[in-house]
Amino acid sequence: MRDHSHHEGHGSEPLPDVWIGRATNRMQWLLAVAGAACLALGVKLAVDSSWASGFVALLMSVIGCVAAGLLMLYGTLAFVHVAVKVDQDAMEVRCGHMGLPRRRIPLTHVADVEVVSTVTPRQWGGWGHRWRPEQGTAVIVRRGEGILVTLGDGRTFTVTVDDAETAVRVIRERMGRAGTGRGTGAGTGTPIGA
């Protein structure tokens, strides 16, 4: 499940200019198959059924199956994997094959960053793009290690990604260059919207 385009960055090795990490959940493909089956059932009901008897009930069944299938397909395919990219200016998170939803966090907005050794869907109420008032927002595609970013305004963002330790080292090094972070006083980042 590890896929990094540059050095791992452990120990005294130089950190990459652009760090890219990914996390994948192949179990989501099973849910995508279930979504495709619901969609196919809706199409089959629409084509093969006699519309003369119980038009409203059949219409609702067709619409329900098609809608459930499309929602399941989008919900699973959008969160089969996540890619995290840290460059000189920002951390960018892209989900799924289309890269949507996407989140870009300028490093000047980051007050602190840390590795979270175990992030689970149970903690966040499932897979996907999550929000919990007491925890902030997250992108969860599988259980395991992740990054916890605290923004200058106190909000937090968590993302599951392989080799989170290197990502945190890269972000902290870039925060130090930008005049924020632990080396120069955590919490001095610019709030979002400023």
mmCIF file of C-alpha atoms in Angstrom:
data_model
loop_
_atom_site.group_PDB
_atom_site.id
_atom_site.type_symbol
_atom_site.label_atom_id
_atom_site.label_comp_id
_atom_site.label_asym_id
_atom_site.label_seq_id
_atom_site.Cartn_x
_atom_site.Cartn_y
_atom_site.Cartn_z
ATOM 1 C CA MET A 1 0.000 0.000 0.000
ATOM 2 C CA ARG A 2 3.011 2.329 -0.003
ATOM 3 C CA ASP A 3 3.590 4.411 -3.080
ATOM 4 C CA HIS A 4 5.951 7.357 -2.915
ATOM 5 C CA SER A 5 7.463 9.034 -5.909
ATOM 6 C CA HIS A 6 10.511 10.292 -4.036
ATOM 7 C CA HIS A 7 12.795 9.304 -1.160
ATOM 8 C CA GLU A 8 11.232 7.972 2.014
ATOM 9 C CA GLY A 9 13.088 10.728 3.891
ATOM 10 C CA HIS A 10 13.973 8.753 7.032
ATOM 11 C CA GLY A 11 16.792 9.760 9.352
ATOM 12 C CA SER A 12 19.325 12.153 7.876
ATOM 13 C CA GLU A 13 18.327 11.620 4.239
ATOM 14 C CA PRO A 14 17.369 14.834 2.453
ATOM 15 C CA LEU A 15 13.655 15.481 2.236
ATOM 16 C CA PRO A 16 12.094 15.559 -1.243
ATOM 17 C CA ASP A 17 11.027 18.813 -2.898
ATOM 18 C CA VAL A 18 7.588 17.311 -3.468
ATOM 19 C CA TRP A 19 6.346 14.495 -1.244
ATOM 20 C CA ILE A 20 3.517 12.308 -2.537
ATOM 21 C CA GLY A 21 1.827 9.649 -0.450
ATOM 22 C CA ARG A 22 -1.200 7.464 -0.999
ATOM 23 C CA ALA A 23 -3.533 5.196 0.888
ATOM 24 C CA THR A 24 -5.824 2.629 -0.727
ATOM 25 C CA ASN A 25 -8.744 0.514 0.434
ATOM 26 C CA ARG A 26 -9.445 -2.341 -1.937
ATOM 27 C CA MET A 27 -12.430 -3.465 0.158
ATOM 28 C CA GLN A 28 -14.314 -0.430 -1.162
ATOM 29 C CA TRP A 29 -14.503 -2.186 -4.538
ATOM 30 C CA LEU A 30 -16.980 -4.654 -2.996
ATOM 31 C CA LEU A 31 -19.286 -1.758 -2.136
ATOM 32 C CA ALA A 32 -18.876 -0.415 -5.667
ATOM 33 C CA VAL A 33 -20.011 -3.791 -7.026
ATOM 34 C CA ALA A 34 -23.074 -3.623 -4.747
ATOM 35 C CA GLY A 35 -23.823 -0.130 -6.092
ATOM 36 C CA ALA A 36 -23.526 -1.371 -9.671
ATOM 37 C CA ALA A 37 -25.890 -4.241 -8.821
ATOM 38 C CA CYS A 38 -28.499 -1.782 -7.443
ATOM 39 C CA LEU A 39 -28.165 0.329 -10.569
ATOM 40 C CA ALA A 40 -28.550 -2.741 -12.804
ATOM 41 C CA LEU A 41 -31.612 -3.856 -10.823
ATOM 42 C CA GLY A 42 -33.209 -0.442 -11.346
ATOM 43 C CA VAL A 43 -32.582 -0.625 -15.096
ATOM 44 C CA LYS A 44 -33.886 -4.209 -15.250
ATOM 45 C CA LEU A 45 -37.057 -3.226 -13.382
ATOM 46 C CA ALA A 46 -37.592 -0.313 -15.772
ATOM 47 C CA VAL A 47 -37.119 -2.414 -18.897
ATOM 48 C CA ASP A 48 -38.637 -5.802 -18.020
ATOM 49 C CA SER A 49 -41.628 -4.884 -15.815
ATOM 50 C CA SER A 50 -45.192 -4.354 -16.878
ATOM 51 C CA TRP A 51 -45.892 -0.690 -16.290
ATOM 52 C CA ALA A 52 -49.655 -1.263 -16.531
ATOM 53 C CA SER A 53 -49.975 -2.688 -13.023
ATOM 54 C CA GLY A 54 -48.846 -0.477 -10.136
ATOM 55 C CA PHE A 55 -47.212 2.360 -12.055
ATOM 56 C CA VAL A 56 -46.368 4.499 -8.999
ATOM 57 C CA ALA A 57 -44.905 1.618 -6.956
ATOM 58 C CA LEU A 58 -42.788 0.451 -9.890
ATOM 59 C CA LEU A 59 -41.616 3.985 -10.657
ATOM 60 C CA MET A 60 -40.558 4.471 -7.025
ATOM 61 C CA SER A 61 -38.716 1.129 -7.062
ATOM 62 C CA VAL A 62 -36.854 2.033 -10.250
ATOM 63 C CA ILE A 63 -35.924 5.502 -8.988
ATOM 64 C CA GLY A 64 -34.905 4.089 -5.588
ATOM 65 C CA CYS A 65 -32.656 1.394 -7.077
ATOM 66 C CA VAL A 66 -31.025 3.766 -9.575
ATOM 67 C CA ALA A 67 -30.477 6.480 -6.942
ATOM 68 C CA ALA A 68 -29.078 4.021 -4.389
ATOM 69 C CA GLY A 69 -26.798 2.511 -7.018
ATOM 70 C CA LEU A 70 -25.451 5.880 -8.164
ATOM 71 C CA LEU A 71 -24.880 7.065 -4.583
ATOM 72 C CA MET A 72 -23.071 3.850 -3.666
ATOM 73 C CA LEU A 73 -20.927 3.987 -6.795
ATOM 74 C CA TYR A 74 -19.914 7.596 -6.260
ATOM 75 C CA GLY A 75 -19.426 7.179 -2.518
ATOM 76 C CA THR A 76 -17.162 4.184 -2.913
ATOM 77 C CA LEU A 77 -15.246 5.078 -6.067
ATOM 78 C CA ALA A 78 -14.525 8.571 -4.744
ATOM 79 C CA PHE A 79 -12.894 7.092 -1.656
ATOM 80 C CA VAL A 80 -11.126 3.974 -2.952
ATOM 81 C CA HIS A 81 -7.855 5.839 -2.541
ATOM 82 C CA VAL A 82 -6.474 9.180 -1.449
ATOM 83 C CA ALA A 83 -3.365 10.994 -2.667
ATOM 84 C CA VAL A 84 -1.577 13.554 -0.507
ATOM 85 C CA LYS A 85 0.939 15.936 -2.071
ATOM 86 C CA VAL A 86 3.141 18.300 -0.076
ATOM 87 C CA ASP A 87 5.074 20.876 -2.080
ATOM 88 C CA GLN A 88 6.811 24.122 -1.110
ATOM 89 C CA ASP A 89 3.541 25.999 -0.520
ATOM 90 C CA ALA A 90 0.712 23.635 0.398
ATOM 91 C CA MET A 91 -0.608 20.213 1.271
ATOM 92 C CA GLU A 92 -3.131 18.987 -1.283
ATOM 93 C CA VAL A 93 -5.462 16.024 -0.735
ATOM 94 C CA ARG A 94 -7.248 14.398 -3.692
ATOM 95 C CA CYS A 95 -9.730 11.561 -3.433
ATOM 96 C CA GLY A 96 -10.591 8.822 -5.890
ATOM 97 C CA HIS A 97 -9.865 8.543 -9.577
ATOM 98 C CA MET A 98 -11.245 11.972 -10.465
ATOM 99 C CA GLY A 99 -9.446 13.766 -7.633
ATOM 100 C CA LEU A 100 -12.723 14.918 -6.071
ATOM 101 C CA PRO A 101 -13.332 15.959 -3.403
ATOM 102 C CA ARG A 102 -10.111 17.935 -3.173
ATOM 103 C CA ARG A 103 -8.670 20.015 -0.354
ATOM 104 C CA ARG A 104 -5.699 22.380 -0.512
ATOM 105 C CA ILE A 105 -4.203 23.693 2.726
ATOM 106 C CA PRO A 106 -1.531 26.405 2.395
ATOM 107 C CA LEU A 107 1.370 25.645 4.748
ATOM 108 C CA THR A 108 1.147 29.221 6.075
ATOM 109 C CA HIS A 109 -2.242 28.209 7.576
ATOM 110 C CA VAL A 110 -0.763 25.204 9.446
ATOM 111 C CA ALA A 111 -0.095 25.732 13.164
ATOM 112 C CA ASP A 112 0.933 22.140 13.956
ATOM 113 C CA VAL A 113 1.094 18.717 12.355
ATOM 114 C CA GLU A 114 1.542 15.274 13.860
ATOM 115 C CA VAL A 115 1.412 11.580 13.040
ATOM 116 C CA VAL A 116 -1.642 9.673 14.216
ATOM 117 C CA SER A 117 -0.632 6.031 14.509
ATOM 118 C CA THR A 118 -4.127 4.554 14.247
ATOM 119 C CA VAL A 119 -7.032 6.219 12.474
ATOM 120 C CA THR A 120 -10.132 4.054 12.108
ATOM 121 C CA PRO A 121 -13.422 4.522 10.258
ATOM 122 C CA ARG A 122 -15.147 3.771 13.570
ATOM 123 C CA GLN A 123 -13.640 6.918 15.135
ATOM 124 C CA TRP A 124 -15.096 9.023 12.325
ATOM 125 C CA GLY A 125 -18.377 7.235 11.655
ATOM 126 C CA GLY A 126 -17.292 5.525 8.429
ATOM 127 C CA TRP A 127 -15.174 5.937 5.323
ATOM 128 C CA GLY A 128 -15.033 9.003 3.155
ATOM 129 C CA HIS A 129 -14.987 12.733 3.768
ATOM 130 C CA ARG A 130 -16.108 13.084 7.396
ATOM 131 C CA TRP A 131 -16.934 15.907 9.791
ATOM 132 C CA ARG A 132 -17.446 15.633 13.531
ATOM 133 C CA PRO A 133 -17.870 18.750 15.674
ATOM 134 C CA GLU A 134 -15.518 17.493 18.380
ATOM 135 C CA GLN A 135 -12.853 16.180 15.963
ATOM 136 C CA GLY A 136 -12.867 18.413 12.878
ATOM 137 C CA THR A 137 -12.810 17.102 9.310
ATOM 138 C CA ALA A 138 -11.114 14.040 7.849
ATOM 139 C CA VAL A 139 -10.618 11.944 4.745
ATOM 140 C CA ILE A 140 -10.645 8.291 5.792
ATOM 141 C CA VAL A 141 -10.076 5.568 3.198
ATOM 142 C CA ARG A 142 -8.729 2.817 5.457
ATOM 143 C CA ARG A 143 -7.604 2.123 8.988
ATOM 144 C CA GLY A 144 -3.987 2.836 9.897
ATOM 145 C CA GLU A 145 -1.571 5.720 10.129
ATOM 146 C CA GLY A 146 -2.448 9.248 9.151
ATOM 147 C CA ILE A 147 -1.660 12.950 9.480
ATOM 148 C CA LEU A 148 -3.392 15.345 11.875
ATOM 149 C CA VAL A 149 -3.061 18.979 10.776
ATOM 150 C CA THR A 150 -4.041 21.762 13.184
ATOM 151 C CA LEU A 151 -4.800 25.028 11.430
ATOM 152 C CA GLY A 152 -4.060 28.498 12.745
ATOM 153 C CA ASP A 153 -7.729 29.024 13.648
ATOM 154 C CA GLY A 154 -7.799 25.840 15.773
ATOM 155 C CA ARG A 155 -9.662 23.631 13.293
ATOM 156 C CA THR A 156 -8.194 20.209 12.523
ATOM 157 C CA PHE A 157 -7.932 18.037 9.417
ATOM 158 C CA THR A 158 -7.011 14.330 9.470
ATOM 159 C CA VAL A 159 -6.131 12.176 6.463
ATOM 160 C CA THR A 160 -5.084 8.535 6.271
ATOM 161 C CA VAL A 161 -1.896 8.121 4.265
ATOM 162 C CA ASP A 162 1.044 5.724 4.163
ATOM 163 C CA ASP A 163 4.395 6.967 5.500
ATOM 164 C CA ALA A 164 2.749 9.733 7.504
ATOM 165 C CA GLU A 165 6.003 10.249 9.431
ATOM 166 C CA THR A 166 7.841 11.512 6.352
ATOM 167 C CA ALA A 167 4.917 13.745 5.406
ATOM 168 C CA VAL A 168 4.974 15.303 8.876
ATOM 169 C CA ARG A 169 8.751 15.856 8.648
ATOM 170 C CA VAL A 170 8.358 17.553 5.250
ATOM 171 C CA ILE A 171 5.510 19.784 6.453
ATOM 172 C CA ARG A 172 7.376 20.780 9.624
ATOM 173 C CA GLU A 173 10.499 21.590 7.630
ATOM 174 C CA ARG A 174 8.447 23.775 5.261
ATOM 175 C CA MET A 175 6.622 25.412 8.186
ATOM 176 C CA GLY A 176 10.002 26.360 9.672
ATOM 177 C CA ARG A 177 10.997 28.042 6.410
ATOM 178 C CA ALA A 178 7.706 29.940 6.283
ATOM 179 C CA GLY A 179 8.225 31.287 9.805
ATOM 180 C CA THR A 180 5.580 29.107 11.449
ATOM 181 C CA GLY A 181 5.547 25.850 13.324
ATOM 182 C CA ARG A 182 7.331 24.438 16.331
ATOM 183 C CA GLY A 183 10.719 25.895 15.620
ATOM 184 C CA THR A 184 9.437 29.473 15.690
ATOM 185 C CA GLY A 185 6.360 29.230 17.874
ATOM 186 C CA ALA A 186 3.432 26.953 17.047
ATOM 187 C CA GLY A 187 0.113 28.572 16.417
ATOM 188 C CA THR A 188 1.454 31.581 14.503
ATOM 189 C CA GLY A 189 -0.033 30.431 11.195
ATOM 190 C CA THR A 190 -2.376 32.700 9.301
ATOM 191 C CA PRO A 191 -6.027 31.751 9.877
ATOM 192 C CA ILE A 192 -7.952 30.526 6.866
ATOM 193 C CA GLY A 193 -9.748 33.319 5.125
ATOM 194 C CA ALA A 194 -7.185 35.937 6.167
#
